[in-house]
XYZ file of N, CA and C in Angstrom:
786
model
N 63.296 27.402 86.496
C 64.005 26.229 87.840
C 62.384 26.625 88.257
N 62.164 25.231 88.508
C 60.565 25.520 88.659
C 60.228 26.120 90.846
N 59.344 26.423 90.712
C 59.279 27.475 92.245
C 58.868 26.510 93.295
N 59.285 26.808 94.394
C 59.362 25.176 95.376
C 59.131 26.190 96.064
N 57.405 25.911 96.810
C 56.899 27.099 98.153
C 57.827 27.174 99.396
N 57.845 28.525 99.662
C 58.511 27.630 101.028
C 57.020 27.576 102.366
N 57.151 26.819 102.762
C 55.930 26.252 103.616
C 55.771 25.249 105.296
N 54.877 26.215 106.055
C 55.203 25.924 107.457
C 53.374 25.892 107.767
N 52.548 24.687 108.069
C 51.731 24.265 108.745
C 51.677 24.391 110.118
N 50.295 24.823 110.319
C 50.388 25.008 111.598
C 48.933 24.799 112.241
N 48.306 23.520 112.554
C 46.942 23.202 112.933
C 45.361 23.136 112.157
N 46.905 22.130 111.115
C 46.108 22.814 109.993
C 45.698 23.684 108.908
N 46.457 24.531 109.224
C 46.814 25.712 108.571
C 48.117 25.559 107.684
N 48.063 26.235 105.918
C 49.394 26.347 105.551
C 49.654 27.851 104.887
N 50.610 27.929 105.475
C 51.111 29.454 105.826
C 52.882 29.196 104.512
N 52.289 29.894 103.529
C 53.456 30.378 102.533
C 53.938 31.439 102.427
N 55.310 31.767 102.373
C 56.606 32.455 103.241
C 57.408 32.836 101.945
N 56.047 34.075 101.845
C 56.675 35.372 100.404
C 56.326 36.237 100.988
N 58.067 36.803 101.515
C 57.940 38.153 101.710
C 57.367 39.543 101.257
N 57.887 39.133 99.946
C 57.269 40.004 98.307
C 56.726 39.920 98.251
N 55.091 39.230 98.321
C 53.690 38.959 97.699
C 52.941 39.398 98.467
N 51.253 39.486 98.076
C 50.389 39.917 99.464
C 49.375 39.176 99.567
N 49.778 37.722 97.852
C 48.457 36.906 97.516
C 49.831 35.701 97.729
N 49.210 34.116 98.506
C 49.433 33.031 97.825
C 48.939 32.830 96.322
N 50.693 31.197 96.371
C 50.494 30.558 94.733
C 49.301 29.424 95.016
N 48.833 29.044 95.996
C 47.700 28.751 96.221
C 46.689 28.437 96.714
N 45.304 28.781 96.041
C 43.973 30.263 96.878
C 43.922 28.919 98.517
N 43.988 27.912 98.655
C 43.921 26.929 100.089
C 45.164 26.965 101.182
N 45.717 28.000 100.673
C 47.257 28.788 101.215
C 47.215 29.810 101.282
N 47.795 30.225 102.839
C 47.967 32.159 103.562
C 48.895 31.914 103.830
N 48.919 33.148 102.343
C 50.375 34.256 102.977
C 50.549 35.157 103.894
N 52.507 34.555 104.299
C 52.430 35.163 104.917
C 54.108 35.712 104.685
N 53.748 37.411 105.041
C 54.533 38.440 103.919
C 56.515 38.275 105.030
N 56.667 37.049 105.445
C 58.082 37.171 106.004
C 58.964 36.016 105.619
N 60.018 36.155 105.815
C 60.577 35.741 105.598
C 60.957 34.429 106.040
N 62.102 33.549 106.202
C 62.766 32.218 106.647
C 62.740 31.986 108.524
N 63.921 33.590 108.453
C 64.545 33.739 109.522
C 63.999 34.017 110.710
N 62.923 35.023 109.924
C 61.847 35.325 111.116
C 60.904 34.365 111.780
N 60.468 34.041 110.352
C 59.163 32.987 110.982
C 59.799 32.095 112.047
N 61.644 31.612 111.195
C 61.970 30.750 112.457
C 61.861 30.770 114.336
N 62.445 32.465 114.272
C 62.733 32.765 115.280
C 61.023 32.855 115.828
N 59.953 32.802 115.835
C 58.233 33.072 115.822
C 58.208 31.582 116.630
N 58.971 31.009 115.526
C 58.008 29.594 115.972
C 58.824 29.304 117.383
N 59.945 29.061 117.120
C 61.087 29.926 118.815
C 59.834 29.904 120.208
N 59.828 30.799 119.954
C 58.714 31.744 120.828
C 57.510 31.118 120.994
N 56.997 29.934 120.276
C 55.832 29.531 120.510
C 55.203 29.079 121.869
N 56.045 27.602 121.830
C 55.991 27.833 123.446
C 55.671 28.462 124.529
N 56.286 29.763 124.718
C 56.846 30.767 126.080
C 55.571 31.956 125.278
N 55.427 31.948 124.329
C 54.027 33.130 124.774
C 53.025 32.467 124.469
N 52.476 31.302 125.106
C 51.100 30.735 124.025
C 50.508 30.964 124.940
N 48.707 31.505 124.509
C 47.458 32.554 125.606
C 47.953 32.870 126.210
N 48.974 33.738 125.400
C 49.399 35.560 125.592
C 48.510 36.178 125.279
N 48.357 37.919 126.112
C 47.678 38.899 125.351
C 48.778 39.890 123.489
N 48.190 39.464 123.125
C 49.302 39.905 122.211
C 48.070 41.053 121.515
N 48.955 42.710 121.274
C 49.371 43.552 120.639
C 50.151 43.423 119.448
N 49.357 43.808 117.734
C 50.467 43.563 116.483
C 49.923 45.255 115.965
N 50.828 45.903 115.434
C 51.156 46.815 114.849
C 51.081 46.148 113.583
N 50.190 46.647 112.369
C 50.553 46.755 111.282
C 49.931 45.430 110.215
N 48.909 45.470 110.503
C 48.558 44.194 109.568
C 48.358 43.785 107.797
N 48.767 44.783 107.117
C 48.097 44.741 105.739
C 47.382 44.172 105.214
N 48.040 42.530 104.842
C 46.502 41.451 104.281
C 46.285 40.148 105.304
N 47.034 40.265 106.320
C 46.274 39.704 107.301
C 47.022 38.407 107.559
N 48.879 37.692 106.887
C 49.122 36.575 106.840
C 49.461 36.558 108.171
N 50.428 38.113 108.619
C 50.903 37.212 109.980
C 49.962 37.912 111.223
N 48.554 38.083 111.351
C 47.497 38.321 112.113
C 47.070 36.918 112.686
N 47.073 36.208 111.200
C 46.521 35.191 111.359
C 47.385 33.638 111.421
N 49.040 33.850 111.395
C 50.279 32.745 111.255
C 49.885 33.539 112.780
N 50.238 34.161 113.751
C 50.093 34.454 115.497
C 48.665 34.044 115.597
N 46.958 34.084 115.172
C 46.542 33.576 116.635
C 46.239 31.680 115.941
N 46.669 31.635 115.693
C 47.080 30.277 115.956
C 49.215 29.177 116.143
N 49.807 29.932 115.724
C 50.847 29.786 116.675
C 50.507 30.139 117.598
N 50.406 31.281 119.043
C 50.114 31.172 120.300
C 49.109 31.080 120.812
N 48.012 30.865 119.840
C 46.529 30.858 120.575
C 46.959 31.892 121.211
N 46.266 32.836 120.961
C 46.216 33.617 122.051
C 44.952 34.088 122.999
N 45.045 34.781 124.027
C 44.318 34.624 125.103
C 43.204 35.997 124.476
N 43.856 37.004 123.894
C 43.481 37.851 123.841
C 44.280 38.343 122.910
N 44.132 39.348 121.632
C 44.928 39.991 120.321
C 43.803 41.097 119.928
N 44.585 42.182 120.144
C 44.144 43.691 119.571
C 45.116 43.370 118.263
N 45.071 44.049 116.581
C 46.125 44.427 115.849
C 45.895 45.726 115.263
N 46.204 46.511 114.816
C 46.259 47.861 114.069
C 46.595 48.517 112.646
N 45.735 48.439 111.878
C 46.293 48.381 110.368
C 46.008 49.939 110.141
N 46.515 51.003 109.758
C 46.342 52.466 108.700
C 45.500 52.397 108.084
N 45.364 50.857 107.287
C 44.514 51.252 106.349
C 43.398 51.340 106.937
N 41.845 52.002 106.206
C 40.534 51.679 106.783
C 39.815 50.878 106.013
N 40.352 49.788 105.297
C 39.155 49.165 103.829
C 39.301 47.268 104.951
N 38.996 47.024 105.452
C 39.382 45.860 105.782
C 39.379 44.860 105.075
N 40.113 43.656 105.051
C 40.666 42.708 103.911
C 40.096 41.403 104.041
N 39.098 41.657 102.957
C 38.336 40.012 103.587
C 38.695 38.959 103.706
N 40.230 38.741 102.999
C 40.735 37.683 103.370
C 40.999 37.070 104.718
N 41.352 38.208 105.340
C 42.157 38.063 106.681
C 40.846 37.633 107.613
N 39.484 38.747 107.386
C 38.604 38.576 108.471
C 37.627 37.415 107.799
N 37.882 36.818 106.632
C 37.058 35.369 106.684
C 37.573 34.651 106.790
N 39.526 34.483 107.996
C 40.441 33.190 107.898
C 39.654 33.413 109.192
N 39.599 34.514 110.177
C 39.480 35.170 111.371
C 38.223 34.131 111.600
N 37.226 34.672 110.922
C 35.487 34.145 111.043
C 35.000 33.024 111.622
N 36.185 31.922 110.605
C 36.657 31.003 110.390
C 37.329 30.015 111.414
N 37.792 30.544 111.772
C 39.787 30.218 112.557
C 39.365 30.358 114.036
N 39.048 31.427 114.662
C 38.482 32.521 115.510
C 37.047 32.209 116.537
N 36.255 31.619 116.304
C 34.826 32.232 116.579
C 34.677 32.192 117.878
N 35.885 32.367 119.032
C 35.590 32.382 120.234
C 35.629 33.832 120.114
N 35.772 34.927 118.921
C 36.228 36.825 118.924
C 37.687 37.060 119.653
N 38.725 35.918 119.382
C 39.440 35.945 120.638
C 40.307 37.598 120.249
N 40.176 36.831 118.776
C 40.916 38.635 117.918
C 40.345 39.715 117.836
N 40.500 40.735 117.550
C 40.369 41.979 116.947
C 41.834 42.792 116.261
N 40.709 43.406 115.202
C 42.065 44.331 113.677
C 40.934 45.454 114.355
N 41.285 46.598 114.026
C 41.389 48.084 114.142
C 41.482 48.526 112.987
N 40.530 48.531 111.989
C 40.944 49.670 110.989
C 41.199 51.062 110.873
N 42.273 51.225 109.953
C 41.991 52.913 109.875
C 42.640 53.752 111.363
N 43.982 52.588 112.191
C 43.922 53.309 113.418
C 45.754 53.698 112.720
N 46.295 54.948 113.161
C 47.523 55.669 113.595
C 48.212 54.501 114.139
N 49.210 53.838 113.975
C 49.504 53.614 115.338
C 50.250 54.719 116.598
N 50.593 55.752 115.426
C 50.832 56.992 117.133
C 49.953 57.654 117.379
N 48.452 56.881 117.566
C 47.423 57.645 117.309
C 47.859 57.691 119.168
N 47.892 58.693 120.023
C 48.079 58.819 121.757
C 46.945 58.942 122.261
N 45.957 59.107 121.524
C 44.596 58.439 122.257
C 43.539 57.512 122.021
N 44.286 57.535 120.514
C 42.773 55.913 120.408
C 43.048 54.644 120.539
N 44.819 53.913 120.126
C 45.383 53.264 120.329
C 45.451 52.973 121.771
N 45.626 53.472 123.338
C 46.127 53.167 124.497
C 44.740 53.319 125.074
N 43.575 53.963 124.452
C 41.935 53.606 124.515
C 41.893 52.263 124.343
N 41.806 51.713 123.079
C 41.664 50.761 122.459
C 42.264 49.218 123.252
N 43.657 50.024 123.524
C 44.425 48.145 124.435
C 43.863 48.635 125.920
N 43.066 49.594 126.690
C 41.936 49.570 127.997
C 41.085 48.398 127.948
N 40.475 49.233 126.823
C 39.128 48.138 126.895
C 39.418 46.590 125.769
N 40.618 46.636 125.799
C 40.570 44.883 125.364
C 41.433 44.668 126.036
N 42.714 44.927 127.682
C 43.590 44.092 127.844
C 42.951 44.865 130.039
N 41.959 45.740 129.819
C 41.792 46.266 131.601
C 43.077 46.454 131.924
N 43.706 46.389 132.752
C 44.584 46.500 133.912
C 45.408 45.895 134.183
N 45.529 44.203 132.609
C 46.326 43.950 132.829
C 47.787 44.106 131.439
N 48.918 43.508 132.214
C 49.775 44.206 131.219
C 50.200 43.311 129.876
N 50.858 42.744 128.363
C 50.236 43.007 128.052
C 51.450 41.954 127.892
N 52.053 40.741 127.050
C 53.072 39.972 126.796
C 53.212 39.758 125.910
N 53.349 40.556 124.229
C 53.915 40.048 123.273
C 53.478 41.135 122.306
N 54.577 42.363 121.869
C 54.021 43.279 121.542
C 54.565 42.560 119.523
N 54.373 43.467 118.603
C 55.018 42.638 117.536
C 54.893 44.731 116.558
N 55.418 45.370 116.337
C 55.072 46.515 115.616
C 55.508 46.144 114.069
N 55.551 45.915 113.208
C 55.847 45.895 112.092
C 55.075 46.551 110.801
N 54.821 47.819 111.353
C 54.064 49.072 110.574
C 54.630 49.529 109.557
N 54.590 51.208 109.728
C 55.451 52.088 108.820
C 56.419 52.181 108.756
N 57.705 51.596 109.456
C 58.721 50.995 109.767
C 59.605 52.697 109.759
N 58.663 53.545 110.277
C 59.282 54.978 109.453
C 59.518 55.680 111.245
N 60.629 56.004 110.986
C 61.440 56.501 112.963
C 60.058 57.322 113.404
N 59.900 58.505 112.739
C 58.740 59.435 114.510
C 57.287 57.883 114.660
N 56.663 57.544 114.052
C 55.415 56.847 114.310
C 56.148 55.725 115.490
N 57.152 54.293 114.889
C 57.472 53.608 115.669
C 58.016 54.454 116.776
N 58.888 55.110 117.361
C 59.164 55.480 118.496
C 58.372 56.125 119.646
N 57.353 56.790 118.158
C 56.012 56.989 119.171
C 55.444 55.840 119.336
N 55.099 54.982 119.376
C 54.794 53.552 119.251
C 55.235 53.121 120.298
N 56.362 52.504 120.511
C 56.888 52.519 122.390
C 57.194 53.134 122.897
N 57.500 54.100 123.007
C 57.020 54.968 123.939
C 55.342 54.729 124.134
N 54.659 54.212 124.037
C 53.311 54.563 124.888
C 53.017 52.888 124.767
N 53.501 51.983 124.637
C 53.507 50.563 124.680
C 54.038 49.939 125.057
N 56.405 50.275 124.929
C 56.228 49.333 126.067
C 56.327 49.699 127.899
N 56.031 50.228 127.948
C 56.129 50.107 129.190
C 54.632 49.647 130.030
N 54.214 49.272 128.716
C 52.776 48.328 129.107
C 52.726 46.783 129.232
N 53.842 46.617 128.750
C 54.708 45.343 129.277
C 54.695 44.818 130.212
N 54.690 43.319 130.452
C 54.757 42.672 131.587
C 56.422 42.544 131.930
N 57.003 42.207 133.075
C 58.310 42.365 132.908
C 58.549 40.724 132.568
N 59.800 40.050 131.829
C 60.161 39.315 131.127
C 59.254 39.568 129.770
N 58.544 40.063 129.160
C 57.706 40.221 128.022
C 58.501 41.014 127.128
N 57.562 40.857 125.891
C 59.025 41.311 124.545
C 58.103 41.722 123.476
N 59.000 43.231 122.849
C 58.638 43.838 121.989
C 59.291 43.969 121.032
N 58.525 42.958 119.819
C 59.293 43.090 118.727
C 59.346 44.207 117.318
N 59.898 44.383 116.746
C 60.337 45.572 115.904
C 60.893 45.046 114.263
N 60.327 44.540 113.600
C 60.827 44.524 112.747
C 61.429 45.452 111.212
N 61.972 44.987 110.351
C 62.447 45.805 109.097
C 62.202 47.424 109.578
N 63.438 46.951 110.647
C 64.419 48.379 110.726
C 65.725 48.865 109.757
N 65.989 47.915 109.255
C 67.047 47.848 107.740
C 66.798 48.508 106.562
N 65.612 48.757 106.449
C 64.910 48.502 104.690
C 66.018 49.877 104.420
N 65.162 50.700 105.051
C 66.247 51.577 104.069
C 67.826 51.977 104.067
N 68.807 51.470 104.584
C 70.054 50.690 104.223
C 70.216 49.841 103.394
N 69.391 48.298 103.487
C 68.683 48.224 101.998
C 68.568 48.788 100.640
N 67.781 49.252 100.865
C 67.819 49.872 100.161
C 68.895 51.110 99.350
N 69.729 51.828 100.192
C 70.405 52.355 100.067
C 71.763 51.992 99.285
N 72.086 50.289 99.336
C 73.348 49.509 98.184
C 72.369 48.499 97.051
N 71.270 48.913 97.596
C 70.537 48.112 95.898
C 70.744 49.877 95.993
N 70.846 50.499 96.210
C 71.281 51.998 95.061
C 72.380 52.313 94.436
N 73.499 51.912 95.454
C 75.039 52.182 95.243
C 75.470 50.583 94.578
N 74.802 50.113 94.214
C 74.683 48.380 93.934
C 74.280 48.804 91.779
N 73.029 49.352 92.379
C 72.467 50.311 90.663
C 74.099 50.795 89.554
N 74.272 52.264 90.562
C 75.159 52.983 90.006
C 76.274 52.600 89.711
N 76.851 51.313 90.560
C 77.919 50.261 90.215
C 77.674 49.737 88.627
N 76.296 49.302 88.315
C 76.174 48.889 87.170
C 75.790 49.226 86.310
N 75.725 50.480 86.568
C 75.036 51.198 84.952
C 75.455 52.450 84.356
N 76.127 51.240 83.562
C 77.045 51.453 82.345
C 77.059 52.649 81.241
N 75.352 53.485 81.554
C 75.018 53.939 80.280
C 74.402 55.382 81.415
N 74.302 55.422 82.329
C 74.261 56.605 83.307
C 72.234 57.191 83.382
N 71.494 55.521 82.882
C 69.699 55.462 82.790
C 69.898 56.099 84.595
N 70.395 54.404 85.046
C 70.025 54.471 86.319
C 70.011 56.130 86.327
N 71.057 56.901 86.859
C 71.809 57.834 87.393
C 70.459 59.056 87.097
N 70.020 59.075 85.432
C 69.346 59.974 85.668
C 68.131 60.031 85.949
N 67.267 58.603 86.102
C 66.122 58.308 86.518
C 66.136 58.445 88.384
N 67.586 58.063 89.096
C 67.457 58.502 90.702
C 67.207 59.858 90.871
N 68.299 60.549 90.346
C 68.262 61.778 90.229
C 66.679 63.127 90.782
N 65.782 62.183 89.276
C 64.579 62.643 89.406
C 63.770 62.562 90.587
N 64.265 60.954 91.039
C 63.211 61.159 92.071
C 63.692 61.565 93.176
N 65.543 62.276 93.359
C 65.639 61.997 94.552
C 65.085 64.306 94.702
N 65.015 64.137 93.345
C 64.654 65.611 94.209
C 63.127 65.993 93.445
N 62.739 65.167 93.865
C 61.518 64.813 94.336
C 61.153 64.121 96.300
N 61.949 63.513 96.262
C 62.076 63.195 97.972
C 62.823 64.635 99.234
N 63.099 65.424 98.703
C 63.382 67.116 99.916
C 63.229 66.628 101.426
N 62.587 66.032 101.866
C 61.752 65.999 102.863
C 62.360 64.214 104.361
N 63.488 64.079 103.700
C 64.164 62.520 104.119
C 63.888 62.888 104.973
N 63.484 61.571 105.986
C 63.418 61.760 107.396
C 64.426 60.330 107.820
N 65.195 60.869 109.297
C 66.368 59.664 109.814
C 65.472 58.924 109.141
N 66.069 57.537 109.251
C 66.113 55.633 109.064
C 65.542 55.271 110.146
N 64.823 54.403 110.413
C 64.710 53.580 112.062
C 65.502 53.673 112.737
N 66.340 52.958 111.517
C 67.113 52.342 112.263
C 68.165 52.925 113.886
N 67.626 54.236 113.845
C 68.188 55.161 114.977
C 67.223 54.485 116.165
N 66.619 54.124 115.633
C 65.565 53.894 116.906
C 66.427 52.479 117.623
N 66.719 51.598 116.936
C 67.517 50.795 117.061
C 68.317 50.997 118.053
N 69.207 51.535 117.802
C 70.437 52.695 118.340
C 70.951 53.071 119.845
N 69.570 54.012 119.696
C 68.777 54.537 120.770
C 68.576 52.944 121.637
N 68.180 51.928 121.257
C 67.959 51.129 122.535
C 68.754 50.490 122.372
N 69.823 49.854 122.252
C 71.772 50.066 122.305
C 71.645 50.012 123.657
N 71.987 52.175 123.911
C 71.904 52.519 124.376
C 71.602 51.881 125.655
N 69.848 52.532 125.622
C 69.307 52.169 126.734
C 69.312 51.018 127.546
N 69.334 49.699 127.140
C 69.934 48.331 127.273
C 70.775 49.029 128.288
N 71.783 49.183 127.716
C 73.494 49.539 128.719
C 73.034 49.842 130.021
N 72.662 51.629 129.814
C 72.218 52.081 130.863
C 71.437 51.878 131.739
N 69.951 51.214 131.295
C 69.356 50.862 132.330
C 68.706 48.680 132.007
N 69.721 47.931 131.704
C 69.278 47.391 132.226
C 67.776 47.087 133.112
N 67.729 47.784 134.033
C 65.781 46.988 134.519
C 65.077 47.434 134.023
N 65.190 48.575 133.002
C 64.545 48.390 132.056
C 63.980 47.810 130.759
N 65.235 47.794 130.236
C 65.644 46.691 128.550
C 66.798 45.574 129.323
N 65.848 44.748 129.538
C 67.205 43.353 130.190
C 67.784 42.758 128.661
N 67.730 42.671 127.790
C 67.730 42.060 126.925
C 67.313 42.555 125.282
N 68.726 42.322 124.757
C 68.282 43.341 122.988
C 68.749 42.071 122.146
N 68.219 41.533 121.060
C 68.036 40.585 120.437
C 68.455 41.308 118.894
N 69.362 41.357 118.146
C 69.461 41.524 116.870
C 69.769 40.538 115.863
N 69.017 40.840 114.980
C 70.159 40.043 113.567
C 68.549 40.616 111.934
N 69.511 40.853 111.259
C 69.198 41.669 110.239
C 68.343 42.677 110.460
N 67.022 42.738 109.743
C 66.008 43.723 109.715
C 65.036 42.885 111.046
N 65.448 42.813 112.269
C 64.815 41.865 113.404
C 65.039 42.572 114.452
N 64.762 42.892 115.223
C 65.220 43.189 116.246
C 63.613 43.380 118.087
N 64.019 42.373 119.241
C 63.398 42.342 120.267
C 64.016 42.478 120.871
N 63.517 43.467 122.301
C 63.523 44.340 123.039
C 62.830 43.263 124.318
N 63.716 42.847 125.006
C 63.263 42.189 126.759
C 62.849 43.373 126.667
N 61.523 42.474 128.233
C 61.435 43.812 128.908
C 61.938 43.442 130.403
N 62.266 44.815 131.212
C 62.983 44.125 132.609
C 62.483 44.600 133.286
N 62.298 44.225 134.906
C 61.579 44.290 135.860
C 61.189 45.402 136.241
N 61.815 46.554 136.344
C 61.778 48.124 137.213
C 60.402 48.031 136.452
N 59.666 48.679 137.368
C 58.470 49.897 136.894
C 59.081 51.089 135.497
N 58.427 51.308 134.562
C 58.454 52.380 133.684
C 57.233 52.969 133.989
N 57.216 54.153 133.721
C 56.280 55.626 133.616
C 55.741 55.181 132.311
N 54.699 55.406 132.949
C 53.946 56.010 131.109
C 54.473 56.261 130.237
N 54.474 56.413 129.070
C 54.937 57.088 128.278
C 56.157 58.154 128.060
N 56.577 57.490 128.630
C 58.268 57.502 129.133
C 58.837 57.752 127.502
N 59.940 58.919 127.507
C 60.091 58.778 126.567
C 61.236 58.610 125.890
N 61.734 57.954 124.628
C 63.458 57.402 124.412
C 64.770 57.997 124.869
N 63.886 59.666 125.284
C 65.214 60.609 125.681
C 65.841 59.977 127.182
N 64.640 59.566 128.040
C 64.908 58.659 129.573
C 65.248 57.757 129.731
N 65.221 56.674 128.276
C 65.800 55.842 128.544
C 67.611 55.683 128.151
N 67.644 56.726 128.058
C 69.777 57.389 126.458
C 69.695 57.814 127.807
N 69.217 58.482 128.166
C 69.765 60.001 129.434
C 70.614 61.385 128.857
N 71.472 61.598 129.137
C 71.811 62.407 128.431
C 72.730 62.590 127.568
N 74.027 61.571 128.194
C 74.863 61.597 127.162
C 73.830 60.644 125.982
N 73.522 60.168 126.230
C 72.335 59.336 124.682
C 72.169 60.842 123.962
N 71.832 61.035 124.543
C 70.843 62.528 123.371
C 71.484 63.494 123.290
N 73.306 63.653 124.132
C 74.305 64.565 123.137
C 75.103 63.779 122.067
N 75.075 62.492 121.857
C 74.948 61.328 120.712
C 75.002 61.827 120.090
N 73.345 61.688 120.128
C 72.639 61.220 118.120
C 71.742 62.579 118.612
N 72.087 63.620 118.721
C 71.616 65.089 118.403
C 72.205 65.038 117.766
């Protein structure tokens, strides 16, 4: 069967949806590493967050940064990437498509850095609250939780915090179970055992944070007004009440919640 590209054109730029690839099939297109379901949700949010203040974690090759730049036309956007090597494709894209310099990428920054990240946010936004935050970075529990604790209180009431690909560990587990069921000669079992012996310090999955947010939304809807969860995509809508800076997740879920997740 011939390959039929999934394309989305925004303001003259064609994005090719290729979640598992880093390059487009045609040079003139921009590779967007998101599936159609997530892309459509961002398209639905485009009008609400036009000319907004945006923070993105996890630049990779820059497809989503480019997509958000064209879709939301942000007043100001800053993005963070752990790799300290700037990617020429996204830098060239921004040079051409963002002559005003509204979008800045900070390379070589850990999403959980409690000194660097707040300092760069202060520099970009001053005392203004943030409208929209996307965490598509490590997909690990500890750094994702640290980022949420730092950033969620900085959202304006009604602002949106998005966590992408939180279900990756569970999808991996399903793939492993399926492979075992089809492992007629035992070869996969031997390779899996060898890999497992090399990975003895596996942390809890990022999905724990999603479960904690479910509890938090029920315990304190003035902090978390709404959750929207579909597949590996989670939206957290900021409530109207003040949240102290750097509030730990334990304060969102309370004593009973801590007992649940101990």
